[in-house]
C-alpha cells in the first residue's frame, strides 16, 4: 500500500512539473533563420515564410534571413515562384537554416504520369515526359489560356486557333505527335477527365474528332502540367494512343495569389481599321481583340493532419479581331482582291469564367486520406459566319436573294442593325450584305472524389469516382430564316449536344523489395459510363417554310439541329489492368503493362506495353518502349448528326452529316465504326553532362490503323451514285452528304529534342530551354468502302486530295522553341522564339470539272485563266518572337510587360502562285488557313502578379 501511495505521489509530481513545461514549450518565441538555394547556396530574397497554425507570415531579406514569432511545436511553410514548397517543423529550435530546391530546371522534377510507383525523377523515366510549371509559363506572355501556353512550351504539342468554324473557334483541340485530338488522354490529378461534346466538322485540324477542352480548367488552379509523349493505352485506356496530359492542381494554403492582365493586338498591316476607306469590312479599332483576365487562388488548412482546401477562379473577356489584306492594287506583289467570302474575318469574342476546388483530408490514423476536386466553367462566344450578298454586284461574289428576307414582290426587307451596304467596283450599285453570328453557350462541370490509403504489409489502395459533363448550345444571332419572309426572327435557338462521363476506378499497389533491386506491382479495375445527346433547336432554326424550296432552309450561318438529328445514346465499359516496374539492378529498369477492356457497344480489346531504361553512366540513360494501343469510336462519332451551311469554290451549299446508323450512311455502304488500333515504339536518351545542363532526345514511330475521320462530300447531283444513295440525298433536299468512317491508316515518325540549361550565381539567374520536334506523317492506305470504290470520282469524294493534306498537316514538320530568361535582383527579361515549319494545304479548287470538290483542286492563272495550276497554299516556315520584361515592385507584387510576335509576323498568304484572283478558297474563307503561328499579329500585354 505504501509503495502504491509513493507511485501516485510521483505521478502527480511529474504532472505538476510537466504542465508548466508544456505551457512554456507551447508559448510563442522569436524564430530566426536563413533561406538559401539548395544547389548554389545563394541567399534567397523574397521567400514567403508562414507559420502553419499561427497564420502569421513574413518575407526573407536580401541576405535570405527572416525573423518571426511562432510556437516551438509549430511548422514553418516556405514558398516562392520557381522553388518547391517546403514544410519545416520547428521542433523547439530558435534558429533554423533552410534550403529550397529550385523547380526552374524542370528536367529534375519528379513526375507522376506514366508510373504508379510513386513518381520518378524526370530524367529517370523510361519514356519522355514534359513538366511545365504554369507559374513560369504563364507570366511573361500575352497568352491567356492553357492550350496556347502549352503550344509554345512542349515540343510535340500542337493546336491551331480556328476562325468561323461552327464551334471550333471556342474549343481549342490540341494534339500530340501529329495525331488526332481524341487520341490524347487528359487526366486531372491522375484521374480521367471527360471530353467535350463537340465534334470538329469544320476547320483545318481534328476534323471528325472530339477532344478535351483544356481551357475549361482555370489556369490559376494548376500547379503544373505533365505531358507523357508516348503511347499509354495499356496503362490508362482508350484515348492514350498519342500520350497523356496530366494536370496537377495546386495544394497551397494560406497564400493569396492574384494574376490580373490585359492584352490587345496591334496589327498595323492587316487590321481592317487601317483600311476603313475601302468601305468593305467591319473593324473594331486600332487595337482589337482586347482581353482582360483575372485569376485567383487561395487555400486553407483543414484538420490537424495536413489537410487542405484550395480554391481557384478565373475570368476572361476577349473581343473580336478583324483581319484582311488591305492592299487591293493587284499591281503589287502582296495585294489581294476584296474578300467577298468573309467580310468579317478573325477571332471570335468570348467571355469565360469558372472555378475549381482541390481538397485533401487525411484521417487521424495517418494511413487514409479522403480527397476531392472539381469545378465549373461557363463560356459564351460570338463568331461571324460567311457573308451573304443580296445582289452580287462584285464580280467575285454571287447574289443570294434566297438567303435574305423579302416581301411578296421579292423586294429586300432591310434590317438597319444587321445589314450594311458595301461599295461595288466600276461604279455599279452598292450591294447589301450581312454576316450571320454563331453564338455558343458552353457549360462544363466536373466532380471527383476518392479515398486512398494503406493496408496490410505495405499495400496501397486508391478508390475514386470522377463525373463530368459538357453541354454545347448553339444560337444564331443577327440572322434570318429567309423562308419566313417578313415574319423571320433574327435570333434562333439552334439546339446543341451534351456529353456525360462517369469513371469509377480502384487501384492497389505494393513495393516488393525482395525481388531483384525492387519491384512495384499495381493492379486495377475501372468502370466507365458515357452518355451523348443531341437536342433540337426551335422549329424556325431548321425548317423551310417555302413550299417551292427556293428560299434557303433554316437560320443562315448555322441551321438548327432537327428532331431527326436528336440522339440519346449511352454505353459502358469494364477494364482491368496490371502494371509492373522492376528495377532489375540499380541501373536497369523495366516496366510492363497489360490492359483488357470490354465495351458494351463494340466488344473486347486488349493492349500491352513494355518500357525500359538503362543507366549507362551516372549521368547518361538510354530509354525506350514498345506498345500497342486502341481508341474506341466515341459516342459523338457514332451518333453525330447535323445539317450545316458550307462554302466551296464560292458556292453556298447545305451539307448533311449522317450518323453511322443513318439510312444515307447505309446507302453509301459505310460500315459500322470500329476501334482504331496502333503500334508505338520509341527510343532515346537523357544526358546531364553538368549540373546545370540536361539533354533529352527521343525518337518515335506510331502506326495507326483505321483512323476515324470525316469523309469528303457526295453531291446529290451526281447521277453516277448508286440509285439508292442518289434518291435518298435528293429526297432530303440537301446538296451534299458526308460520314464518319475508319478511312485512313497512317504512320508518324519523329524526334523530340529538349535541351535545358539553368544557372544561378550571386543575385543573377539564367535559363535557356530549347524544345524541338521534327516529324513526318505518311498515309499508308485509304480504306474506301466497296460500294464507293467503283470510280475515281467516288474514291476521291470519299477522301479527297484536300482532306489528305489536312491530315498530313496535323503538325508542322518542324517546330523549334527557344526560351531565354535572365534575371538580376528585381529585374528580369524573357525572349521566346518559336519556329513553325512549312505547311502545305489545298483549296477547294475554283476551276475545272470538279470545282469545289477538293479533288485535284485547280485554279486559273491571273495572266491566263485557261491555264490551270494546282491550288496549293504554301505556308512557309516562319519564326515568332515574344519579348517580356518584369520588375518586382515590392516583395509581393511583380509586374510584367511585353509583346508576343513583336515583329508582327504573319503566315504566307493562302493563295496559289500566280492565281491571286482566286483567293479566299481556304477552309477559313480568309487570306490564311488556321495555322499554328496565328494571323493576328503583334499582341501587347501587361500583367500584375500578387502573392501574399
Short mmCIF file of C-alpha atoms in Angstrom, two decimals, residues 235-409:
data_model
loop_
_atom_site.label_atom_id
_atom_site.label_comp_id
_atom_site.label_asym_id
_atom_site.label_seq_id
_atom_site.Cartn_x
_atom_site.Cartn_y
_atom_site.Cartn_z
CA UNK A 235 -1.72 1.84 -68.72
CA UNK A 236 -4.59 4.30 -68.91
CA UNK A 237 -7.03 3.01 -71.53
CA UNK A 238 -8.75 4.40 -74.58
CA UNK A 239 -7.65 7.81 -75.93
CA UNK A 240 -3.98 7.36 -74.94
CA UNK A 241 -2.60 6.35 -78.36
CA UNK A 242 -0.58 9.57 -78.69
CA UNK A 243 0.08 10.12 -75.00
CA UNK A 244 -1.29 11.55 -71.76
CA UNK A 245 -1.66 15.05 -70.37
CA UNK A 246 -1.86 15.07 -66.57
CA UNK A 247 -2.89 18.36 -64.93
CA UNK A 248 -1.80 18.68 -61.29
CA UNK A 249 -3.87 21.10 -59.19
CA UNK A 250 -2.42 23.39 -56.54
CA UNK A 251 -2.29 22.42 -52.88
CA UNK A 252 -1.13 25.74 -51.38
CA UNK A 253 -2.62 27.03 -48.13
CA UNK A 254 -2.60 30.49 -46.56
CA UNK A 255 -1.31 32.10 -49.75
CA UNK A 256 -3.37 34.51 -51.79
CA UNK A 257 -2.47 34.54 -55.49
CA UNK A 258 -3.86 37.16 -57.87
CA UNK A 259 -2.95 37.30 -61.56
CA UNK A 260 -4.52 40.20 -63.48
CA UNK A 261 -3.64 41.05 -67.06
CA UNK A 262 -4.56 42.87 -70.23
CA UNK A 263 -3.67 42.06 -73.85
CA UNK A 264 -4.58 43.51 -77.24
CA UNK A 265 -3.49 43.07 -80.85
CA UNK A 266 -1.86 45.92 -82.71
CA UNK A 267 -1.59 44.78 -86.32
CA UNK A 268 -0.91 47.84 -88.45
CA UNK A 269 -0.62 45.70 -91.60
CA UNK A 270 -3.85 43.69 -91.77
CA UNK A 271 -6.25 45.14 -89.16
CA UNK A 272 -9.28 46.38 -91.13
CA UNK A 273 -9.32 49.55 -89.01
CA UNK A 274 -6.45 50.76 -91.19
CA UNK A 275 -8.49 50.12 -94.35
CA UNK A 276 -11.73 51.85 -93.43
CA UNK A 277 -11.64 53.88 -96.63
CA UNK A 278 -12.29 50.68 -98.61
CA UNK A 279 -15.86 50.61 -97.23
CA UNK A 280 -15.81 46.81 -97.39
CA UNK A 281 -15.11 45.38 -93.95
CA UNK A 282 -16.10 45.70 -90.32
CA UNK A 283 -13.49 46.76 -87.75
CA UNK A 284 -13.09 47.21 -84.03
CA UNK A 285 -10.37 49.83 -83.53
CA UNK A 286 -6.62 50.15 -83.99
CA UNK A 287 -6.06 47.71 -81.12
CA UNK A 288 -8.55 44.85 -81.23
CA UNK A 289 -9.02 41.50 -79.58
CA UNK A 290 -8.80 43.39 -76.30
CA UNK A 291 -8.71 40.93 -73.44
CA UNK A 292 -8.75 41.23 -69.67
CA UNK A 293 -8.20 38.30 -67.34
CA UNK A 294 -8.17 37.79 -63.59
CA UNK A 295 -7.08 34.63 -61.79
CA UNK A 296 -7.39 34.00 -58.05
CA UNK A 297 -6.13 31.18 -55.85
CA UNK A 298 -6.26 30.66 -52.09
CA UNK A 299 -6.08 27.71 -49.75
CA UNK A 300 -6.93 26.96 -46.13
CA UNK A 301 -5.79 24.23 -43.79
CA UNK A 302 -8.24 21.51 -42.78
CA UNK A 303 -7.99 19.43 -39.64
CA UNK A 304 -4.85 18.69 -37.68
CA UNK A 305 -3.15 16.28 -40.04
CA UNK A 306 -2.10 18.40 -43.00
CA UNK A 307 -5.43 18.61 -44.80
CA UNK A 308 -6.22 21.48 -47.14
CA UNK A 309 -8.89 23.08 -49.29
CA UNK A 310 -7.57 25.04 -52.25
CA UNK A 311 -9.94 27.01 -54.44
CA UNK A 312 -9.36 28.98 -57.64
CA UNK A 313 -11.24 31.14 -60.06
CA UNK A 314 -10.63 32.62 -63.49
CA UNK A 315 -12.41 35.26 -65.56
CA UNK A 316 -11.55 36.20 -69.16
CA UNK A 317 -13.26 38.58 -71.54
CA UNK A 318 -11.87 38.92 -75.06
CA UNK A 319 -13.06 40.91 -78.06
CA UNK A 320 -13.12 40.04 -81.76
CA UNK A 321 -10.31 40.60 -84.21
CA UNK A 322 -10.74 41.70 -87.84
CA UNK A 323 -8.10 40.81 -90.42
CA UNK A 324 -7.98 41.26 -94.21
CA UNK A 325 -5.39 42.02 -96.86
CA UNK A 326 -5.94 45.77 -97.25
CA UNK A 327 -3.84 46.32 -100.37
CA UNK A 328 -6.19 45.67 -103.30
CA UNK A 329 -3.92 47.10 -106.00
CA UNK A 330 -3.15 43.92 -107.92
CA UNK A 331 -0.06 45.54 -109.43
CA UNK A 332 1.56 45.00 -106.01
CA UNK A 333 3.04 41.58 -105.24
CA UNK A 334 1.22 41.07 -101.91
CA UNK A 335 -2.15 42.54 -102.88
CA UNK A 336 -5.40 40.56 -102.96
CA UNK A 337 -8.87 41.40 -104.25
CA UNK A 338 -11.70 42.31 -101.89
CA UNK A 339 -12.73 39.34 -99.75
CA UNK A 340 -16.39 38.84 -100.61
CA UNK A 341 -16.45 35.40 -98.96
CA UNK A 342 -15.99 36.64 -95.39
CA UNK A 343 -16.13 40.36 -94.84
CA UNK A 344 -15.84 39.87 -91.08
CA UNK A 345 -12.88 37.53 -90.65
CA UNK A 346 -10.94 37.00 -87.43
CA UNK A 347 -11.14 35.54 -83.95
CA UNK A 348 -14.48 35.26 -82.19
CA UNK A 349 -15.23 37.16 -79.00
CA UNK A 350 -15.63 35.20 -75.80
CA UNK A 351 -16.41 35.60 -72.14
CA UNK A 352 -15.50 32.75 -69.83
CA UNK A 353 -15.45 32.24 -66.10
CA UNK A 354 -15.24 29.38 -63.66
CA UNK A 355 -13.79 27.92 -60.52
CA UNK A 356 -12.06 24.82 -59.22
CA UNK A 357 -11.71 23.16 -55.81
CA UNK A 358 -8.99 20.76 -54.64
CA UNK A 359 -9.29 19.08 -51.25
CA UNK A 360 -7.40 16.51 -49.22
CA UNK A 361 -8.28 15.43 -45.69
CA UNK A 362 -6.06 12.82 -44.03
CA UNK A 363 -7.67 10.68 -41.34
CA UNK A 364 -6.30 10.54 -37.82
CA UNK A 365 -4.76 7.11 -38.42
CA UNK A 366 -2.25 8.69 -40.81
CA UNK A 367 -2.79 5.88 -43.33
CA UNK A 368 -6.01 7.02 -45.03
CA UNK A 369 -6.86 10.22 -46.94
CA UNK A 370 -10.09 11.49 -48.41
CA UNK A 371 -9.71 13.72 -51.47
CA UNK A 372 -11.98 15.56 -53.86
CA UNK A 373 -11.68 18.06 -56.66
CA UNK A 374 -13.89 19.55 -59.34
CA UNK A 375 -15.18 22.72 -60.85
CA UNK A 376 -17.47 24.58 -63.22
CA UNK A 377 -16.76 26.68 -66.29
CA UNK A 378 -19.13 28.75 -68.43
CA UNK A 379 -18.16 30.13 -71.82
CA UNK A 380 -20.10 32.42 -74.15
CA UNK A 381 -18.78 33.20 -77.61
CA UNK A 382 -19.86 35.10 -80.67
CA UNK A 383 -18.35 34.46 -84.12
CA UNK A 384 -19.09 35.77 -87.59
CA UNK A 385 -20.11 33.28 -90.28
CA UNK A 386 -19.69 33.62 -94.05
CA UNK A 387 -21.04 36.78 -95.68
CA UNK A 388 -24.35 36.76 -97.59
CA UNK A 389 -24.75 39.09 -100.61
CA UNK A 390 -28.14 40.15 -101.93
CA UNK A 391 -27.21 41.30 -105.46
CA UNK A 392 -23.68 40.03 -106.01
CA UNK A 393 -22.56 43.22 -107.78
CA UNK A 394 -18.91 42.46 -107.08
CA UNK A 395 -17.76 40.15 -109.90
CA UNK A 396 -16.21 37.82 -107.35
CA UNK A 397 -19.41 37.44 -105.36
CA UNK A 398 -22.71 35.79 -106.15
CA UNK A 399 -26.13 37.17 -105.36
CA UNK A 400 -28.26 35.15 -102.97
CA UNK A 401 -31.67 36.78 -102.50
CA UNK A 402 -32.78 33.33 -101.32
CA UNK A 403 -30.76 33.99 -98.14
CA UNK A 404 -32.45 37.34 -97.38
CA UNK A 405 -35.95 38.17 -96.11
CA UNK A 406 -38.07 39.64 -98.92
CA UNK A 407 -41.67 40.74 -99.26
CA UNK A 408 -44.28 39.19 -101.55
CA UNK A 409 -42.82 41.09 -104.52
#
